[in-house]
Amino acid sequence: DLIKAMIVVSSNDAAAALVFSAGEREFIDAMQMKASGLKMFDAAYIEPTGLSALNQSTASDLAKLTKYIYENYPEILEISRQKYLDIIELKSGQPRRLINVNHFAGQPEFLGGKTGYTEEADRNLIALFRLKDKTFLTIVLGAKSAVEETKTMKDLISSCQ
């Protein structure tokens, strides 16, 4: 459920709780080792939530990570494409509905992806689409409206096929 909350509503509290169980330094080191193993040589993780401007990556490295997830952990993309998900709050035992913050969630051609925002980085969006029997990856970094930029690319791809 913590991973669902991190993906669907970008919950930094869920990320912090997940990190707490592993230990922050150990978690960051594991992130950096995985990035290195994926040949994401321009990625640098300084803290685990993604909120620090010191965390850095490139579109190329994010494409490598997305490909890895697509090929090895499709269930992550399945979570990210849902319009909403229900989780159970551990303390109360009550169900809680998470509404996906990703504009494309729930659309049939959307295979999954992740939004991101910080003041320093502005709006970011990684999105995988299945259009006319082909899979396309879009990565928008530092946009005023990552949704509009992604929609423009998606429409362009659709019109070219």
Backbone as JSON, one array per atom type, in Angstrom:
{
  "sequence": "DLIKAMIVVSSNDAAAALVFSAGEREFIDAMQMKASGLKMFDAAYIEPTGLSALNQSTASDLAKLTKYIYENYPEILEISRQKYLDIIELKSGQPRRLINVNHFAGQPEFLGGKTGYTEEADRNLIALFRLKDKTFLTIVLGAKSAVEETKTMKDLISSCQ",
  "N": [[0.81, -1.19, 0.0], [2.02, 1.21, 0.66], [3.72, 1.62, -1.51], [1.82, 1.83, -3.53], [0.58, 4.24, -2.74], [2.74, 5.98, -3.04], [3.12, 5.92, -5.81], [0.57, 6.52, -6.98], [-0.54, 8.84, -5.73], [1.67, 10.35, -5.29], [2.78, 10.31, -2.7], [4.79, 11.61, -0.33], [5.01, 11.08, 2.35], [4.47, 8.35, 2.44], [6.72, 7.42, 1.07], [8.72, 8.19, 2.88], [8.01, 6.59, 5.07], [8.46, 4.03, 4.04], [11.21, 4.14, 3.6], [12.07, 4.5, 6.21], [11.84, 1.96, 7.36], [13.92, 0.6, 6.19], [16.17, 2.11, 6.6], [17.62, 5.21, 6.04], [20.2, 5.88, 4.84], [21.03, 3.38, 3.88], [18.96, 2.83, 2.1], [19.22, 4.89, 0.19], [21.79, 4.28, -0.76], [21.22, 1.79, -1.92], [19.47, 2.62, -3.93], [21.24, 4.12, -5.52], [23.07, 2.14, -6.25], [21.42, 0.45, -7.78], [20.76, 2.19, -9.86], [23.3, 2.53, -10.99], [23.79, -0.1, -11.8], [21.93, -0.26, -13.82], [23.09, 1.27, -15.68], [22.65, 3.98, -15.45], [24.18, 6.51, -15.47], [24.13, 9.25, -15.07], [22.47, 9.74, -13.01], [21.82, 10.83, -9.74], [21.29, 10.27, -6.4], [20.42, 11.81, -3.51], [18.68, 12.04, -1.44], [15.79, 10.12, -0.42], [13.08, 10.78, -1.19], [12.77, 12.33, -3.44], [12.39, 15.01, -3.35], [14.46, 16.8, -3.0], [16.48, 19.21, -4.63], [18.97, 18.37, -5.16], [18.85, 15.76, -5.96], [19.24, 14.25, -9.03], [18.73, 13.57, -12.52], [18.58, 12.36, -15.92], [16.76, 12.55, -19.03], [17.5, 10.4, -20.6], [18.52, 8.55, -18.7], [16.2, 8.16, -17.2], [14.63, 6.94, -19.11], [15.96, 4.5, -19.33], [15.45, 3.45, -16.78], [12.64, 3.28, -16.88], [12.3, 1.42, -18.95], [13.44, -0.82, -17.73], [11.64, -1.22, -15.6], [9.29, -1.69, -17.09], [9.94, -4.1, -18.38], [10.55, -5.83, -16.25], [9.01, -5.37, -13.93], [6.09, -5.16, -14.39], [3.84, -4.87, -12.84], [4.12, -2.54, -11.4], [3.66, -0.56, -13.3], [1.05, -1.24, -13.83], [-0.22, -0.49, -11.44], [0.22, 2.27, -11.61], [-1.37, 3.05, -13.75], [-3.98, 2.99, -13.01], [-7.04, 4.66, -12.4], [-8.01, 5.09, -9.88], [-7.27, 3.68, -6.65], [-7.87, 1.39, -3.99], [-6.89, 1.24, -0.64], [-6.05, -0.17, 2.58], [-6.21, 1.37, 5.63], [-3.9, 0.93, 8.12], [-4.0, 1.47, 10.95], [-6.71, 2.14, 11.55], [-8.11, 0.28, 10.09], [-9.79, 0.94, 8.11], [-11.03, 1.31, 4.77], [-9.44, 3.2, 2.19], [-9.63, 5.46, -0.44], [-7.53, 6.13, -3.12], [-7.0, 8.66, -5.37], [-5.73, 8.9, -8.53], [-3.14, 11.12, -9.41], [-2.21, 11.47, -11.9], [-2.99, 12.67, -15.0], [-3.46, 11.03, -17.23], [-4.13, 8.56, -16.27], [-6.23, 5.74, -16.24], [-7.0, 5.99, -18.87], [-7.45, 4.12, -21.86], [-5.24, 3.7, -23.63], [-3.05, 4.32, -22.12], [-0.26, 3.04, -20.59], [1.12, 3.33, -18.27], [2.99, 5.27, -15.84], [4.66, 8.11, -14.32], [4.21, 11.02, -12.42], [5.8, 14.13, -11.47], [6.9, 16.75, -9.32], [8.62, 19.61, -8.28], [9.44, 22.8, -6.92], [11.88, 23.7, -7.95], [12.35, 21.97, -10.12], [10.04, 22.05, -11.6], [7.2, 20.86, -13.5], [7.04, 17.41, -14.22], [6.87, 14.44, -16.21], [6.64, 11.08, -16.89], [5.53, 8.87, -19.28], [4.04, 6.0, -20.62], [2.64, 4.8, -23.57], [0.33, 2.86, -25.5], [-0.11, 2.87, -28.75], [-1.76, 2.29, -31.67], [-0.79, -0.41, -31.87], [1.89, -0.11, -31.1], [4.39, 0.62, -28.69], [5.04, 3.58, -26.93], [7.23, 5.85, -25.37], [7.13, 8.74, -23.46], [8.87, 11.49, -22.16], [8.83, 14.19, -20.15], [10.41, 16.95, -18.88], [10.76, 19.56, -16.56], [8.61, 21.33, -17.25], [5.99, 23.8, -17.63], [3.46, 22.79, -17.95], [3.38, 19.61, -17.87], [1.54, 17.73, -18.6], [0.17, 18.86, -20.81], [2.32, 19.06, -22.62], [2.96, 16.35, -22.91], [0.54, 15.39, -23.94], [0.56, 16.74, -26.41], [2.77, 15.47, -27.66], [1.79, 12.83, -27.7], [-0.49, 13.12, -29.34], [0.75, 13.89, -31.71], [2.28, 11.63, -32.31], [0.18, 9.81, -32.69], [-1.03, 10.9, -34.96], [0.89, 10.52, -36.89], [1.04, 7.89, -37.54]],
  "CA": [[0.0, 0.0, 0.0], [2.93, 2.37, 0.64], [4.17, 1.81, -2.9], [0.66, 2.35, -4.26], [0.41, 5.66, -2.39], [3.86, 6.72, -3.65], [2.93, 6.0, -7.25], [-0.72, 7.07, -7.4], [-0.77, 10.21, -5.24], [2.98, 10.93, -5.01], [2.86, 10.52, -1.25], [6.13, 11.66, 0.26], [4.91, 10.41, 3.65], [4.61, 6.91, 2.19], [8.13, 7.18, 0.75], [9.47, 8.31, 4.14], [7.71, 5.41, 5.89], [9.15, 2.9, 3.43], [12.64, 4.34, 3.85], [12.3, 4.34, 7.64], [12.0, 0.54, 7.68], [15.21, 0.11, 5.66], [17.27, 3.0, 6.98], [17.77, 6.17, 4.95], [21.47, 5.75, 4.12], [21.01, 2.1, 3.17], [18.01, 2.96, 1.0], [19.85, 5.75, -0.83], [22.87, 3.5, -1.36], [20.6, 0.78, -2.78], [18.98, 3.33, -5.12], [22.4, 4.48, -6.33], [23.61, 0.89, -6.81], [20.51, 0.0, -8.84], [20.96, 3.11, -10.98], [24.59, 2.19, -11.6], [23.59, -1.38, -12.48], [21.13, -0.01, -15.03], [23.89, 2.2, -16.49], [22.09, 5.32, -15.3], [25.38, 7.16, -14.94], [23.9, 10.66, -14.76], [21.53, 9.82, -11.9], [22.4, 11.0, -8.41], [20.27, 10.29, -5.36], [20.93, 12.36, -2.28], [17.66, 11.7, -0.45], [14.91, 9.13, -1.05], [11.72, 11.15, -1.59], [12.75, 13.04, -4.71], [12.07, 16.42, -3.12], [15.65, 17.64, -3.0], [17.03, 19.61, -5.93], [20.24, 17.67, -5.34], [18.55, 14.55, -6.73], [19.34, 14.61, -10.45], [18.7, 12.52, -13.53], [18.4, 12.83, -17.29], [15.73, 11.82, -19.77], [18.1, 9.13, -21.03], [18.53, 7.65, -17.55], [14.81, 7.83, -16.86], [14.19, 5.97, -20.12], [16.55, 3.21, -18.93], [14.7, 2.98, -15.62], [11.3, 2.92, -17.32], [12.43, 0.16, -19.7], [13.68, -1.87, -16.74], [10.36, -1.48, -14.91], [8.38, -2.25, -18.1], [10.32, -5.48, -18.67], [10.74, -6.65, -15.06], [8.02, -5.12, -12.89], [4.9, -4.56, -15.01], [2.82, -4.57, -11.83], [4.27, -1.13, -11.03], [2.93, 0.2, -14.31], [-0.38, -1.53, -13.63], [-0.65, 0.39, -10.34], [0.26, 3.67, -12.04], [-2.36, 3.36, -14.78], [-5.32, 2.96, -12.43], [-7.65, 5.96, -12.1], [-8.04, 5.13, -8.41], [-6.99, 2.42, -5.97], [-8.28, 1.35, -2.59], [-5.95, 0.65, 0.31], [-6.6, -0.28, 3.93], [-5.44, 2.09, 6.63], [-3.56, -0.08, 9.12], [-4.44, 1.81, 12.31], [-8.17, 2.11, 11.7], [-8.69, -0.83, 9.33], [-10.75, 1.52, 7.17], [-10.55, 1.47, 3.39], [-9.18, 4.58, 1.77], [-9.53, 5.53, -1.89], [-6.51, 7.02, -3.65], [-7.31, 9.14, -6.72], [-4.47, 9.1, -9.23], [-2.87, 12.51, -9.8], [-1.78, 11.47, -13.29], [-4.09, 12.99, -15.91], [-3.67, 9.96, -18.22], [-4.57, 7.34, -15.59], [-7.56, 5.28, -16.61], [-7.21, 6.0, -20.32], [-7.13, 2.78, -22.35], [-3.93, 3.61, -24.29], [-2.01, 4.64, -21.14], [0.29, 1.84, -19.99], [1.64, 3.65, -16.95], [3.97, 6.35, -15.78], [4.8, 8.79, -13.04], [4.31, 12.47, -12.39], [6.72, 14.66, -10.48], [6.93, 18.21, -9.22], [9.23, 20.42, -7.23], [9.57, 24.18, -7.4], [13.11, 23.83, -8.74], [12.28, 21.16, -11.35], [8.75, 22.29, -12.23], [6.38, 19.68, -13.74], [7.7, 16.32, -14.95], [5.96, 13.32, -16.45], [7.06, 9.93, -17.69], [4.3, 8.18, -19.65], [4.07, 4.97, -21.65], [1.36, 4.65, -24.26], [0.19, 1.86, -26.57], [-0.86, 3.52, -29.82], [-1.74, 1.54, -32.94], [0.04, -1.61, -31.7], [3.28, 0.2, -30.77], [4.58, 1.24, -27.38], [5.79, 4.83, -26.99], [7.6, 6.46, -24.1], [7.33, 10.18, -23.47], [9.47, 12.02, -20.93], [8.8, 15.65, -20.12], [11.09, 17.46, -17.68], [10.85, 21.0, -16.39], [7.57, 22.03, -18.03], [4.9, 24.45, -16.89], [2.38, 21.8, -17.99], [3.88, 18.35, -18.42], [0.39, 17.05, -19.2], [-0.04, 19.42, -22.15], [3.47, 18.66, -23.45], [2.79, 14.92, -23.19], [-0.61, 15.28, -24.85], [1.02, 17.18, -27.74], [3.57, 14.38, -28.24], [0.9, 11.7, -27.96], [-1.31, 13.45, -30.53], [1.65, 13.88, -32.86], [2.58, 10.21, -32.6], [-1.06, 9.22, -33.22], [-1.31, 11.41, -36.31], [1.95, 10.1, -37.82], [1.01, 6.45, -37.82]],
  "C": [[0.86, 1.27, 0.0], [3.38, 2.66, -0.79], [3.02, 2.34, -3.75], [0.48, 3.84, -4.0], [1.53, 6.51, -2.99], [3.61, 6.94, -5.13], [1.68, 6.8, -7.63], [-0.93, 8.52, -6.96], [0.53, 10.92, -4.89], [3.17, 11.25, -3.53], [4.3, 10.46, -0.76], [6.13, 11.03, 1.65], [5.07, 8.9, 3.49], [6.06, 6.57, 1.86], [8.97, 7.22, 2.02], [9.24, 7.09, 5.03], [8.43, 4.18, 5.35], [10.65, 2.97, 3.72], [12.96, 4.09, 5.31], [12.57, 2.89, 7.99], [13.35, 0.0, 7.22], [16.4, 0.89, 6.2], [17.59, 3.91, 5.8], [19.06, 5.98, 4.16], [21.5, 4.47, 3.3], [20.1, 2.16, 1.95], [18.61, 3.78, -0.14], [20.98, 5.0, -1.53], [22.31, 2.44, -2.31], [20.06, 1.42, -4.06], [20.14, 3.63, -6.07], [23.02, 3.24, -6.99], [22.74, 0.38, -7.95], [20.67, 0.88, -10.07], [22.26, 2.78, -11.71], [24.48, 0.88, -12.38], [22.78, -1.26, -13.76], [21.84, 0.94, -15.99], [23.26, 3.59, -16.55], [23.19, 6.19, -14.69], [25.21, 8.64, -14.64], [22.91, 10.84, -13.62], [22.29, 9.94, -10.59], [21.27, 11.12, -7.4], [20.91, 10.73, -4.05], [19.97, 12.08, -1.12], [16.57, 10.9, -1.16], [13.55, 9.6, -1.56], [11.64, 11.83, -2.95], [12.48, 14.52, -4.56], [13.27, 17.34, -3.17], [16.1, 17.95, -4.41], [18.37, 18.95, -6.19], [20.06, 16.31, -6.02], [18.51, 14.95, -8.2], [19.23, 13.37, -11.32], [18.53, 13.17, -14.88], [17.26, 12.04, -17.93], [16.25, 10.46, -20.21], [18.1, 8.11, -19.88], [17.12, 7.24, -17.13], [14.22, 6.85, -17.86], [14.73, 4.58, -19.78], [15.77, 2.61, -17.76], [13.3, 2.52, -16.03], [11.31, 1.6, -18.1], [12.62, -1.01, -18.74], [12.38, -2.23, -16.02], [9.38, -2.16, -15.86], [8.66, -3.74, -18.31], [10.32, -6.38, -17.44], [9.67, -6.51, -13.98], [6.77, -4.47, -13.47], [3.8, -4.23, -14.01], [2.94, -3.12, -11.33], [3.53, -0.25, -12.02], [1.43, -0.02, -14.19], [-0.95, -0.65, -12.51], [-0.78, 1.82, -10.87], [-0.81, 4.03, -13.07], [-3.8, 3.39, -14.26], [-5.81, 4.38, -12.09], [-7.73, 6.16, -10.59], [-7.72, 3.73, -7.89], [-7.49, 2.52, -4.54], [-7.19, 0.66, -1.78], [-6.65, 0.57, 1.67], [-5.66, 0.45, 4.89], [-5.17, 1.13, 7.8], [-4.1, 0.24, 10.52], [-5.93, 1.64, 12.49], [-8.82, 0.89, 11.04], [-9.69, -0.37, 8.29], [-10.17, 1.58, 5.76], [-10.37, 2.95, 3.07], [-8.96, 4.57, 0.26], [-8.47, 6.56, -2.27], [-6.89, 7.38, -5.09], [-6.0, 9.5, -7.39], [-4.32, 10.56, -9.68], [-2.42, 12.62, -11.26], [-3.0, 11.63, -14.21], [-4.44, 11.82, -16.85], [-4.17, 8.66, -17.59], [-6.0, 7.01, -15.98], [-7.84, 5.31, -18.09], [-6.72, 4.69, -20.92], [-5.75, 2.66, -22.99], [-2.76, 3.9, -23.35], [-1.55, 3.35, -20.46], [0.85, 2.07, -18.6], [2.65, 4.77, -17.01], [3.95, 7.01, -14.42], [4.93, 10.29, -13.24], [5.37, 12.88, -11.38], [6.66, 16.18, -10.48], [7.77, 18.64, -8.03], [9.31, 21.83, -7.79], [10.77, 24.34, -8.31], [12.99, 23.13, -10.09], [11.03, 21.41, -12.17], [8.03, 20.96, -12.46], [7.13, 18.67, -14.61], [6.71, 15.18, -15.12], [6.62, 12.3, -17.37], [5.78, 9.16, -18.01], [4.56, 7.19, -20.79], [2.68, 4.83, -22.25], [1.46, 3.51, -25.27], [-0.72, 2.5, -27.6], [-0.67, 2.74, -31.11], [-0.71, 0.42, -32.9], [1.52, -1.33, -31.5], [3.32, 0.89, -29.42], [5.47, 2.46, -27.53], [6.03, 5.34, -25.58], [7.77, 7.95, -24.31], [7.92, 10.57, -22.12], [9.5, 13.53, -21.06], [9.41, 16.09, -18.79], [11.06, 18.98, -17.69], [9.83, 21.81, -17.16], [6.6, 22.75, -17.1], [3.7, 23.52, -16.85], [2.9, 20.54, -18.68], [2.75, 17.57, -19.09], [0.18, 17.55, -20.62], [1.09, 19.03, -23.1], [3.34, 17.19, -23.86], [1.64, 14.7, -24.16], [-0.22, 15.69, -26.26], [1.83, 16.08, -28.41], [2.7, 13.19, -28.6], [0.06, 11.93, -29.2], [-0.46, 13.41, -31.79], [1.98, 12.46, -33.28], [1.35, 9.56, -33.25], [-1.31, 9.65, -34.66], [-0.29, 10.94, -37.34], [1.86, 8.63, -38.21], [0.0, 6.11, -38.87]]
}
